[in-house]
Short mmCIF file of C-alpha atoms and ligand atoms in Angstrom, two decimals:
data_model
loop_
_atom_site.label_atom_id
_atom_site.label_comp_id
_atom_site.label_asym_id
_atom_site.label_seq_id
_atom_site.Cartn_x
_atom_site.Cartn_y
_atom_site.Cartn_z
CA ILE A 9 -44.63 -81.73 35.71
CA ILE A 10 -45.66 -78.17 35.78
CA GLN A 11 -49.21 -77.48 35.46
CA THR A 12 -51.08 -74.14 36.23
CA ILE A 13 -54.72 -73.68 36.48
CA GLU A 14 -56.15 -70.03 35.92
CA LEU A 15 -53.10 -68.50 37.54
CA SER A 16 -53.38 -64.76 38.37
CA LYS A 17 -51.10 -62.13 40.20
CA SER A 18 -51.62 -58.60 40.39
CA TYR A 19 -49.94 -55.52 42.05
CA GLN A 20 -51.89 -52.53 43.60
CA MET A 21 -49.87 -49.35 42.78
CA GLY A 22 -51.96 -46.52 44.22
CA GLN A 23 -55.13 -46.52 42.21
CA GLU A 24 -53.94 -48.73 39.52
CA ILE A 25 -54.24 -52.42 39.48
CA ILE A 26 -51.40 -54.21 37.16
CA LYS A 27 -52.30 -57.88 36.28
CA ALA A 28 -48.74 -59.16 35.88
CA LEU A 29 -50.30 -62.72 34.99
CA ASP A 30 -53.92 -63.02 33.99
CA GLU A 31 -55.53 -66.50 34.52
CA ILE A 32 -52.92 -68.66 32.86
CA SER A 33 -53.46 -72.24 32.23
CA LEU A 34 -50.84 -74.44 30.71
CA SER A 35 -48.70 -77.57 31.14
CA ILE A 36 -45.45 -78.52 30.83
CA ASN A 37 -44.51 -82.40 30.61
CA LYS A 38 -41.60 -84.23 32.16
CA GLY A 39 -38.50 -83.92 29.51
CA GLU A 40 -40.03 -80.89 27.52
CA TYR A 41 -37.81 -78.10 26.57
CA VAL A 42 -39.83 -75.04 26.42
CA ALA A 43 -39.16 -71.52 25.29
CA ILE A 44 -41.16 -68.67 26.60
CA MET A 45 -41.05 -65.43 24.74
CA GLY A 46 -42.93 -61.97 24.84
CA PRO A 47 -42.53 -58.18 25.13
CA SER A 48 -40.89 -56.34 28.08
CA GLY A 49 -43.36 -56.51 31.11
CA SER A 50 -45.59 -59.34 29.73
CA GLY A 51 -45.11 -61.39 32.71
CA LYS A 52 -42.64 -63.94 31.96
CA SER A 53 -40.10 -63.45 35.04
CA THR A 54 -43.39 -63.39 37.20
CA LEU A 55 -44.55 -66.62 35.90
CA MET A 56 -41.03 -68.26 36.15
CA ASN A 57 -40.88 -67.03 39.89
CA ILE A 58 -44.12 -68.98 40.59
CA PHE A 59 -42.65 -72.08 38.97
CA GLY A 60 -39.60 -72.00 40.98
CA CYS A 61 -41.61 -71.75 44.06
CA LEU A 62 -40.03 -68.22 44.80
CA ASP A 63 -43.17 -66.47 44.47
CA SER A 64 -47.04 -67.42 44.94
CA PRO A 65 -49.78 -66.37 42.74
CA GLN A 66 -52.99 -64.48 44.10
CA SER A 67 -55.54 -66.99 42.64
CA GLY A 68 -55.40 -70.13 40.63
CA THR A 69 -53.47 -73.38 41.19
CA TYR A 70 -49.71 -74.50 40.62
CA LEU A 71 -49.35 -78.14 40.67
CA LEU A 72 -45.64 -79.25 40.79
CA ASN A 73 -44.99 -82.87 40.05
CA GLN A 74 -49.01 -83.34 40.56
CA LYS A 75 -48.73 -81.70 44.01
CA ASN A 76 -50.43 -78.51 45.06
CA VAL A 77 -47.18 -76.25 45.78
CA SER A 78 -49.63 -73.75 47.76
CA GLN A 79 -50.48 -76.72 50.33
CA LEU A 80 -46.67 -77.90 50.69
CA PRO A 81 -45.02 -76.88 54.17
CA GLU A 82 -42.13 -74.59 53.96
CA ASN A 83 -39.34 -77.53 54.48
CA ASP A 84 -40.88 -79.34 51.59
CA LEU A 85 -40.59 -75.99 49.46
CA ALA A 86 -37.12 -75.44 50.53
CA MET A 87 -36.05 -79.18 49.64
CA ILE A 88 -37.69 -78.69 45.90
CA ARG A 89 -36.04 -75.45 45.28
CA ASN A 90 -32.61 -76.97 46.37
CA GLU A 91 -32.89 -80.43 44.84
CA GLU A 92 -35.24 -80.55 42.20
CA ILE A 93 -35.19 -77.04 40.51
CA GLY A 94 -32.04 -75.10 39.02
CA PHE A 95 -32.95 -71.30 38.59
CA VAL A 96 -31.01 -68.77 36.59
CA PHE A 97 -32.07 -65.48 37.71
CA GLN A 98 -32.64 -62.65 35.00
CA THR A 99 -30.24 -60.40 37.33
CA PHE A 100 -28.13 -63.26 38.34
CA ASN A 101 -28.26 -62.64 42.07
CA LEU A 102 -24.83 -63.67 43.00
CA LEU A 103 -23.58 -63.01 46.37
CA PRO A 104 -20.89 -60.04 46.17
CA ARG A 105 -18.60 -61.07 48.78
CA ILE A 106 -17.83 -64.58 48.07
CA SER A 107 -15.89 -65.91 44.98
CA ALA A 108 -17.53 -67.46 41.73
CA LEU A 109 -16.67 -71.00 43.32
CA GLU A 110 -18.16 -70.49 46.51
CA ASN A 111 -21.53 -68.67 44.92
CA VAL A 112 -21.73 -72.13 42.88
CA ALA A 113 -21.08 -74.17 45.88
CA LEU A 114 -23.96 -72.51 47.77
CA PRO A 115 -26.67 -75.16 46.80
CA LEU A 116 -24.40 -78.07 47.86
CA ILE A 117 -24.21 -76.72 51.15
CA TYR A 118 -28.17 -76.94 51.73
CA ALA A 119 -27.76 -80.53 50.28
CA GLY A 120 -25.38 -81.55 52.64
CA LYS A 121 -22.42 -82.13 50.68
CA ASN A 122 -18.92 -82.09 52.42
CA LYS A 123 -16.29 -79.36 51.64
CA LYS A 124 -14.30 -81.62 49.38
CA GLN A 125 -17.53 -82.70 47.47
CA ARG A 126 -18.57 -79.19 47.07
CA HIS A 127 -15.32 -77.80 45.88
CA LYS A 128 -15.12 -80.73 43.10
CA MET A 129 -18.61 -80.31 42.03
CA ALA A 130 -18.53 -76.66 42.27
CA LEU A 131 -15.38 -76.68 39.67
CA ASN A 132 -16.93 -79.02 37.66
CA ALA A 133 -19.90 -76.60 37.11
CA LEU A 134 -17.51 -73.75 36.19
CA THR A 135 -15.70 -75.71 33.90
CA GLN A 136 -18.85 -76.66 31.97
CA VAL A 137 -19.46 -73.15 31.27
CA GLY A 138 -15.86 -72.22 30.57
CA LEU A 139 -14.92 -70.54 33.67
CA ALA A 140 -12.58 -72.73 35.51
CA ASN A 141 -9.92 -69.93 35.37
CA ARG A 142 -12.26 -67.29 37.26
CA ALA A 143 -13.07 -69.54 40.06
CA SER A 144 -11.43 -67.17 42.83
CA HIS A 145 -12.84 -63.98 41.26
CA LYS A 146 -15.71 -62.23 43.37
CA PRO A 147 -18.46 -61.07 41.39
CA ASN A 148 -17.36 -57.42 40.76
CA GLU A 149 -14.07 -59.07 39.33
CA LEU A 150 -16.20 -60.66 36.33
CA SER A 151 -17.58 -59.49 33.37
CA GLY A 152 -21.14 -59.17 32.69
CA GLY A 153 -21.16 -62.58 30.61
CA GLN A 154 -19.08 -64.24 33.16
CA ARG A 155 -21.41 -63.28 36.09
CA GLN A 156 -24.19 -64.73 33.87
CA ARG A 157 -22.35 -67.94 33.46
CA VAL A 158 -21.51 -68.10 37.28
CA ALA A 159 -25.33 -68.08 37.80
CA ILE A 160 -25.84 -70.85 35.29
CA ALA A 161 -23.31 -72.90 36.66
CA ARG A 162 -25.14 -72.45 40.31
CA ALA A 163 -28.39 -73.55 39.09
CA LEU A 164 -26.86 -76.72 37.43
CA VAL A 165 -24.33 -77.75 40.10
CA ASN A 166 -27.05 -79.86 42.09
CA SER A 167 -27.97 -81.79 38.98
CA PRO A 168 -31.66 -80.73 39.16
CA SER A 169 -34.46 -82.35 36.83
CA ILE A 170 -36.00 -78.80 36.05
CA ILE A 171 -33.89 -75.91 34.91
CA LEU A 172 -35.81 -72.45 34.94
CA ALA A 173 -33.61 -70.06 33.06
CA ASP A 174 -34.64 -66.37 32.46
CA GLU A 175 -32.69 -64.79 29.66
CA PRO A 176 -29.55 -66.79 30.33
CA THR A 177 -27.85 -65.64 27.09
CA GLY A 178 -28.91 -62.02 27.37
CA ASN A 179 -25.19 -60.85 28.21
CA LEU A 180 -23.47 -63.65 26.12
CA ASP A 181 -21.75 -63.34 22.63
CA THR A 182 -22.69 -65.69 20.07
CA LYS A 183 -19.90 -68.51 20.46
CA THR A 184 -20.46 -68.33 24.33
CA SER A 185 -24.31 -68.72 23.78
CA ASP A 186 -23.75 -71.48 21.59
CA GLU A 187 -21.65 -73.23 24.17
CA ILE A 188 -24.36 -72.73 26.81
CA MET A 189 -27.13 -73.88 24.21
CA GLN A 190 -25.26 -77.10 23.77
CA LEU A 191 -24.82 -77.66 27.68
CA PHE A 192 -28.65 -77.30 27.90
CA GLU A 193 -29.31 -79.63 24.94
CA GLN A 194 -27.15 -82.20 26.79
CA ILE A 195 -29.21 -81.45 29.95
CA HIS A 196 -32.38 -82.10 27.98
CA GLN A 197 -31.04 -85.25 26.39
CA ASN A 198 -30.27 -86.68 29.94
CA GLY A 199 -34.48 -86.62 30.22
CA ASN A 200 -34.39 -83.42 32.49
CA THR A 201 -37.02 -80.51 31.61
CA ILE A 202 -36.13 -77.02 30.79
CA VAL A 203 -38.11 -73.83 30.80
CA MET A 204 -36.45 -70.68 29.05
CA VAL A 205 -37.43 -67.13 28.76
CA THR A 206 -35.46 -65.43 25.86
CA HIS A 207 -36.06 -62.77 23.51
CA GLU A 208 -33.91 -64.15 20.92
CA THR A 209 -35.51 -66.30 18.22
CA ASP A 210 -32.35 -68.18 17.46
CA ILE A 211 -32.19 -69.21 21.16
CA ALA A 212 -35.92 -70.00 21.09
CA ALA A 213 -35.20 -72.11 18.12
CA HIS A 214 -33.38 -74.69 20.56
CA ALA A 215 -36.48 -75.58 22.23
CA GLN A 216 -39.39 -77.94 21.38
CA ARG A 217 -42.01 -75.59 22.02
CA VAL A 218 -42.36 -71.83 22.11
CA ILE A 219 -45.05 -70.02 24.48
CA THR A 220 -45.51 -66.43 23.90
CA MET A 221 -47.01 -64.17 26.60
CA VAL A 222 -48.56 -60.82 26.07
CA ASP A 223 -50.09 -58.55 28.99
CA GLY A 224 -49.94 -61.49 31.57
CA ARG A 225 -51.76 -63.92 28.91
CA ILE A 226 -50.77 -66.74 26.75
CA SER A 227 -50.98 -65.61 23.23
CA THR A 228 -49.48 -68.37 21.27
CA ASP A 229 -48.22 -71.95 22.21
CA VAL A 230 -46.52 -73.84 19.01
CA SER A 231 -44.82 -77.26 19.27
CA ASN A 232 -42.23 -77.79 16.52
CA GLY A 233 -42.22 -81.82 17.26
CA ILE B 26 -13.84 -36.61 20.14
CA ILE B 27 -12.34 -39.68 21.92
CA GLN B 28 -8.96 -41.16 21.45
CA THR B 29 -6.96 -43.82 23.19
CA ILE B 30 -3.26 -44.35 22.69
CA GLU B 31 -1.63 -47.55 23.86
CA LEU B 32 -4.21 -48.03 26.60
CA SER B 33 -3.73 -50.81 28.74
CA LYS B 34 -5.28 -52.24 32.18
CA SER B 35 -4.18 -55.44 34.02
CA TYR B 36 -5.53 -56.98 37.13
CA GLN B 37 -3.62 -59.01 39.47
CA MET B 38 -5.32 -61.93 41.08
CA GLY B 39 -2.40 -63.75 43.22
CA GLN B 40 -0.06 -65.07 40.81
CA GLU B 41 -1.64 -64.23 37.90
CA ILE B 42 -2.09 -61.21 35.65
CA ILE B 43 -5.27 -60.76 33.75
CA LYS B 44 -4.81 -58.13 30.73
CA ALA B 45 -8.02 -56.79 30.66
CA LEU B 46 -6.99 -53.83 27.79
CA ASP B 47 -3.77 -54.84 25.90
CA GLU B 48 -2.08 -51.36 24.37
CA ILE B 49 -5.65 -50.51 22.71
CA SER B 50 -5.16 -47.36 20.32
CA LEU B 51 -8.15 -45.98 18.48
CA SER B 52 -9.96 -42.99 17.30
CA ILE B 53 -13.64 -42.07 17.46
CA ASN B 54 -14.76 -38.87 15.85
CA LYS B 55 -17.60 -36.47 16.92
CA GLY B 56 -20.82 -37.67 15.53
CA GLU B 57 -19.97 -41.27 14.66
CA TYR B 58 -22.11 -44.25 15.68
CA VAL B 59 -19.95 -47.13 16.64
CA ALA B 60 -20.73 -50.73 17.97
CA ILE B 61 -18.25 -52.63 19.98
CA MET B 62 -18.56 -56.44 19.88
CA GLY B 63 -16.55 -59.50 21.05
CA PRO B 64 -16.47 -62.37 23.25
CA SER B 65 -17.41 -62.66 26.81
CA GLY B 66 -14.47 -61.19 29.00
CA SER B 67 -12.71 -59.57 26.14
CA GLY B 68 -12.38 -56.00 27.70
CA LYS B 69 -15.48 -54.34 26.06
CA SER B 70 -16.97 -52.93 29.51
CA THR B 71 -13.36 -52.29 30.78
CA LEU B 72 -12.83 -50.03 27.75
CA MET B 73 -16.16 -48.21 28.27
CA ASN B 74 -15.58 -47.37 31.88
CA ILE B 75 -12.13 -45.66 30.73
CA PHE B 76 -14.15 -43.98 27.97
CA GLY B 77 -16.84 -42.75 30.49
CA CYS B 78 -14.28 -41.40 33.01
CA LEU B 79 -15.51 -44.25 35.61
CA ASP B 80 -12.10 -46.08 35.55
CA SER B 81 -8.43 -45.03 34.55
CA PRO B 82 -5.92 -47.01 32.71
CA GLN B 83 -2.84 -48.31 33.85
CA SER B 84 -0.76 -47.23 31.27
CA GLY B 85 -1.29 -45.29 27.62
CA THR B 86 -3.57 -42.09 27.39
CA TYR B 87 -7.05 -41.16 26.95
CA LEU B 88 -7.83 -37.94 25.25
CA LEU B 89 -11.62 -36.70 25.31
CA ASN B 90 -12.14 -33.88 23.33
CA GLN B 91 -8.30 -33.57 22.71
CA LYS B 92 -7.78 -33.12 26.81
CA ASN B 93 -5.71 -35.75 28.68
CA VAL B 94 -8.26 -36.94 31.27
CA SER B 95 -5.67 -38.12 33.53
CA GLN B 96 -4.80 -34.73 34.26
CA LEU B 97 -8.07 -33.30 34.80
CA PRO B 98 -8.90 -32.33 38.30
CA GLU B 99 -12.05 -34.37 39.87
CA ASN B 100 -14.22 -31.30 39.54
CA ASP B 101 -13.60 -31.04 35.89
CA LEU B 102 -14.36 -34.97 35.63
CA ALA B 103 -17.34 -34.85 37.48
CA MET B 104 -18.82 -32.06 35.13
CA ILE B 105 -17.77 -34.09 32.16
CA ARG B 106 -19.60 -37.09 33.66
CA ASN B 107 -22.79 -35.26 34.21
CA GLU B 108 -22.97 -33.04 31.27
CA GLU B 109 -21.29 -34.43 28.34
CA ILE B 110 -21.61 -38.26 28.81
CA GLY B 111 -24.73 -40.57 29.11
CA PHE B 112 -23.84 -44.08 30.45
CA VAL B 113 -26.02 -47.06 30.32
CA PHE B 114 -24.44 -49.76 32.58
CA GLN B 115 -24.17 -53.39 31.59
CA THR B 116 -26.03 -54.06 35.13
CA PHE B 117 -28.29 -51.02 34.99
CA ASN B 118 -27.00 -49.49 38.55
CA LEU B 119 -30.28 -48.01 39.67
CA LEU B 120 -30.91 -47.00 43.17
CA PRO B 121 -33.13 -49.18 44.80
CA ARG B 122 -35.04 -47.25 47.13
CA ILE B 123 -36.31 -44.61 44.84
CA SER B 124 -38.51 -44.71 42.15
CA ALA B 125 -37.88 -44.79 38.29
CA LEU B 126 -38.71 -41.08 38.00
CA GLU B 127 -36.17 -40.14 40.58
CA ASN B 128 -33.45 -42.56 39.36
CA VAL B 129 -33.98 -40.58 35.97
CA ALA B 130 -33.83 -37.34 37.36
CA LEU B 131 -30.74 -37.65 39.49
CA PRO B 132 -28.52 -36.64 36.83
CA LEU B 133 -30.41 -33.46 36.92
CA ILE B 134 -29.77 -32.68 40.44
CA TYR B 135 -26.02 -32.23 39.98
CA ALA B 136 -27.02 -30.24 36.76
CA GLY B 137 -28.75 -27.54 39.08
CA LYS B 138 -32.16 -27.89 37.54
CA ASN B 139 -35.02 -27.25 40.07
CA LYS B 140 -37.67 -29.61 41.14
CA LYS B 141 -40.48 -28.73 38.23
CA GLN B 142 -37.80 -28.86 35.54
CA ARG B 143 -36.48 -32.30 37.04
CA HIS B 144 -39.90 -33.80 37.03
CA LYS B 145 -40.70 -32.64 33.42
CA MET B 146 -37.35 -33.67 32.03
CA ALA B 147 -37.37 -36.91 33.71
CA LEU B 148 -41.13 -37.71 32.77
CA ASN B 149 -40.31 -36.73 29.08
CA ALA B 150 -37.28 -39.38 29.33
CA LEU B 151 -39.44 -42.18 30.57
CA THR B 152 -41.85 -41.52 27.97
CA GLN B 153 -39.21 -41.89 25.18
CA VAL B 154 -38.51 -45.35 26.34
CA GLY B 155 -42.30 -46.17 26.74
CA LEU B 156 -42.34 -45.96 30.49
CA ALA B 157 -44.41 -42.99 31.56
CA ASN B 158 -46.78 -45.33 33.02
CA ARG B 159 -44.02 -46.78 35.62
CA ALA B 160 -42.68 -43.78 36.43
CA SER B 161 -43.62 -44.19 40.48
CA HIS B 162 -42.23 -47.84 40.57
CA LYS B 163 -39.26 -48.66 42.37
CA PRO B 164 -36.69 -50.95 40.53
CA ASN B 165 -37.92 -54.07 42.24
CA GLU B 166 -41.37 -53.16 41.04
CA LEU B 167 -40.26 -53.27 37.36
CA SER B 168 -39.19 -56.13 35.11
CA GLY B 169 -35.76 -56.67 33.87
CA GLY B 170 -36.31 -54.90 30.49
CA GLN B 171 -38.17 -52.14 32.41
CA ARG B 172 -35.06 -51.26 34.78
CA GLN B 173 -32.83 -51.39 31.52
CA ARG B 174 -35.07 -48.78 29.88
CA VAL B 175 -34.73 -46.65 32.87
CA ALA B 176 -31.23 -46.87 32.84
CA ILE B 177 -31.25 -45.73 29.05
CA ALA B 178 -33.72 -42.99 30.14
CA ARG B 179 -31.27 -41.74 32.90
CA ALA B 180 -28.41 -41.62 30.66
CA LEU B 181 -30.36 -39.54 27.98
CA VAL B 182 -32.24 -36.95 30.17
CA ASN B 183 -29.46 -34.34 30.47
CA SER B 184 -28.99 -34.32 26.63
CA PRO B 185 -25.42 -35.44 26.39
CA SER B 186 -23.38 -35.32 23.25
CA ILE B 187 -21.99 -38.79 23.88
CA ILE B 188 -23.76 -41.91 24.62
CA LEU B 189 -21.91 -44.78 25.93
CA ALA B 190 -24.24 -47.75 26.20
CA ASP B 191 -23.24 -51.26 27.40
CA GLU B 192 -25.59 -54.00 26.03
CA PRO B 193 -28.50 -51.43 25.99
CA THR B 194 -30.91 -54.14 24.40
CA GLY B 195 -29.61 -57.13 26.22
CA ASN B 196 -33.00 -57.86 28.33
CA LEU B 197 -35.45 -56.48 25.66
CA ASP B 198 -37.79 -58.16 23.11
CA THR B 199 -37.51 -57.42 19.18
CA LYS B 200 -40.22 -54.87 19.40
CA THR B 201 -38.95 -52.76 22.25
CA SER B 202 -35.35 -53.06 20.93
CA ASP B 203 -36.47 -51.49 17.87
CA GLU B 204 -37.91 -48.74 19.67
CA ILE B 205 -34.80 -48.10 21.39
CA MET B 206 -32.81 -48.24 18.32
CA GLN B 207 -35.18 -45.51 16.67
CA LEU B 208 -34.37 -43.60 19.65
CA PHE B 209 -30.48 -43.83 19.24
CA GLU B 210 -31.07 -43.12 15.41
CA GLN B 211 -32.66 -39.79 16.32
CA ILE B 212 -29.94 -38.84 18.79
CA HIS B 213 -27.28 -39.80 16.43
CA GLN B 214 -28.87 -37.46 13.77
CA ASN B 215 -28.86 -34.78 16.09
CA GLY B 216 -25.17 -34.83 15.75
CA ASN B 217 -24.44 -36.76 18.88
CA THR B 218 -21.85 -39.54 19.31
CA ILE B 219 -22.61 -43.06 20.27
CA VAL B 220 -20.43 -45.85 21.47
CA MET B 221 -22.68 -49.19 21.99
CA VAL B 222 -21.26 -52.52 23.15
CA THR B 223 -23.61 -55.27 21.87
CA HIS B 224 -23.70 -59.04 21.39
CA GLU B 225 -26.31 -58.85 18.68
CA THR B 226 -25.23 -58.55 14.87
CA ASP B 227 -28.79 -56.97 14.12
CA ILE B 228 -28.33 -54.22 16.81
CA ALA B 229 -24.59 -53.72 15.82
CA ALA B 230 -26.08 -53.17 11.96
CA HIS B 231 -27.52 -49.86 13.15
CA ALA B 232 -24.02 -48.34 13.80
CA GLN B 233 -21.63 -47.04 10.93
CA ARG B 234 -18.71 -48.68 12.34
CA VAL B 235 -18.13 -52.12 14.04
CA ILE B 236 -14.94 -52.72 16.43
CA THR B 237 -14.37 -56.09 17.57
CA MET B 238 -12.30 -57.03 20.58
CA VAL B 239 -10.72 -60.16 21.38
CA ASP B 240 -8.51 -60.89 24.53
CA GLY B 241 -8.37 -56.97 25.59
CA ARG B 242 -7.00 -56.02 21.98
CA ILE B 243 -8.80 -54.77 18.69
CA SER B 244 -9.23 -57.41 16.31
CA THR B 245 -11.20 -55.94 13.29
CA ASP B 246 -12.39 -52.41 12.73
CA VAL B 247 -14.95 -51.97 10.02
CA SER B 248 -16.84 -49.02 8.80
CA ASN B 249 -19.83 -49.46 6.49
CA GLY B 250 -19.97 -45.72 5.18
N1 ATP C 315 -11.81 -56.15 39.10
C1 ATP C 315 -11.32 -57.19 38.36
N2 ATP C 315 -10.10 -58.05 38.98
C2 ATP C 315 -9.89 -59.11 38.09
N3 ATP C 315 -10.15 -59.50 36.81
C3 ATP C 315 -11.23 -58.41 36.35
C4 ATP C 315 -11.73 -57.57 37.28
N4 ATP C 315 -12.67 -56.97 36.33
C5 ATP C 315 -12.52 -57.55 35.16
N5 ATP C 315 -11.51 -58.41 35.18
C6 ATP C 315 -11.54 -59.51 33.83
O1 ATP C 315 -11.19 -58.60 32.94
C7 ATP C 315 -11.60 -59.27 31.74
C8 ATP C 315 -12.66 -58.16 30.90
O2 ATP C 315 -13.75 -57.86 31.73
P1 ATP C 315 -14.92 -57.08 30.84
O3 ATP C 315 -15.86 -56.72 31.87
O4 ATP C 315 -14.27 -55.70 30.39
O5 ATP C 315 -15.30 -57.89 29.69
P2 ATP C 315 -16.46 -57.56 28.65
O6 ATP C 315 -15.98 -57.75 27.43
O7 ATP C 315 -17.40 -56.54 29.18
O8 ATP C 315 -17.49 -58.95 28.69
P3 ATP C 315 -18.97 -59.50 28.80
O9 ATP C 315 -19.22 -59.43 27.27
O10 ATP C 315 -19.05 -60.67 29.54
O11 ATP C 315 -19.63 -58.29 29.60
C9 ATP C 315 -12.54 -60.53 32.10
O12 ATP C 315 -11.98 -61.51 31.92
C10 ATP C 315 -12.82 -60.24 33.75
O13 ATP C 315 -12.60 -61.65 34.32
N1 ATP C 316 -43.55 -55.52 42.60
C1 ATP C 316 -44.27 -55.15 41.80
N2 ATP C 316 -45.06 -53.93 41.90
C2 ATP C 316 -45.74 -53.62 40.83
N3 ATP C 316 -45.54 -54.27 39.50
C3 ATP C 316 -44.83 -55.10 39.11
C4 ATP C 316 -44.30 -55.64 40.21
N4 ATP C 316 -43.22 -56.43 39.79
C5 ATP C 316 -43.56 -56.58 38.65
N5 ATP C 316 -44.52 -55.62 38.35
C6 ATP C 316 -44.99 -55.41 36.87
O1 ATP C 316 -45.64 -56.54 36.25
C7 ATP C 316 -45.37 -56.92 34.96
C8 ATP C 316 -44.78 -58.21 34.83
O2 ATP C 316 -43.34 -58.19 35.28
P1 ATP C 316 -42.32 -59.31 34.73
O3 ATP C 316 -40.97 -59.18 35.42
O4 ATP C 316 -43.02 -60.82 34.90
O5 ATP C 316 -42.07 -58.86 32.97
P2 ATP C 316 -41.19 -59.71 31.98
O6 ATP C 316 -42.19 -60.29 31.01
O7 ATP C 316 -40.16 -60.62 32.78
O8 ATP C 316 -40.59 -58.59 31.54
P3 ATP C 316 -38.85 -58.28 30.80
O9 ATP C 316 -38.96 -59.10 29.40
O10 ATP C 316 -38.80 -56.98 30.76
O11 ATP C 316 -37.80 -59.03 31.81
C9 ATP C 316 -44.42 -55.38 34.54
O12 ATP C 316 -45.05 -54.53 33.71
C10 ATP C 316 -44.08 -54.96 35.78
O13 ATP C 316 -43.89 -53.24 35.70
MG1 MG C 317 -38.23 -60.46 33.12
MG1 MG C 318 -19.12 -56.35 29.80
#
């Protein structure tokens, strides 16, 4: 479902060239649950942004459902981002001036749902992450872990078949983390694909396959069956 | 050095009253290294913001170095925040339009250091968190864990005697976390006071005392000598 062929991305800072991604080739099949680990700055978020069609590589190919993403028109890309992919950002990226419920409902506006449907589906997603009682709070009226969970609910609300989660439990206590892991487990058992960046081995243990990155390259790729 | 007497803080949301802090009484002595743990939404960041003189309680008393903070004039508070306390925010709070080096140097402007001193001290702090080679990057040109480390460097640059760190390793891999813990250990051995919110027991194990909060109250308070 996700395939990269010699994917590279560099940034130029004055005289220096930073290789964020260095010829990455990997394949992820439909229905897999993959964890990505690696040191700070090793390229994990950069790779996730390319998977999520939020950024494009400098060289190499990215195939999503066997289609070359760089050759798709913007309308197709927008639809893929809205209907097929749910993205949990490392820094949440919630809109500050609207409530948690409205933030979660945002993808449903693009999906053409009416107001009543949006309210129902958004409240359902918030309930799944334990935040039905915070629906009317704006992001600055929520704790760090609550904002993180609103970002997770927003990624799930349109029932996408691919979940891309960048450090989804970085701000959560053990009990709340377990609840999110159970939710992801359920989504995975429904046949969906999950790619999750995490720095915690306990969290990575929920996945079937762990890829580690170092300096923009893949260092190890281990499936535990 | 830090003492609270029946500290309370509530938020009113429509008809509902949310007790973020519910009559918290505790004392932290000079030179202690304390970890604060607890579920998402239990009041940890709210308590830390009051410790850091960034927020005020609704009722109860906060004594910092035996002075009642609520009775101090704003100038005194600003000086305390700048010289005595180093605060690492859960959401980093870096200024987006200036570089990592300039972000770290910011507290030194208030402290009256000249340009040459600021550059030297800021570069030193960045080196301590492993980011000397990212000094010229703006926050959006940094990874999540790099931004977190810039926030840590900024908190340390003025050598404050009290470090308040809210989830300082939430976005860091194990190796980088260990480096930050060694840095904190050094700061603690120099006689400074550290209060650190964390959701990871491995990180809390570096402290001498662990306080857990539940629903705005202190649930357990254990010193391991
Ligand atoms: N401005 C506000 N208005 C209303 N409620 C608020 C506001 N700020 C915080 N809260 C609520 O107060 C409670 C405590 O928040 P706090 O940020 O202190 O939690 P926390 O323990 O730091 O959580 P986390 O581990 O998720 O970071 C939360 O339930 C939150 O929803
Ligand atoms: N716009 C940019 N300009 C220059 N360098 C950049 C830019 N964006 C990212 N980088 C660099 O690219 C590298 C990879 O960044 P990336 O965010 O993918 O790391 P990461 O593995 O997600 O790290 P973390 O675990 O800290 O979140 C980092 O060293 C970072 O400094
Ligand atoms: Mg990242
Ligand atoms: Mg918090």
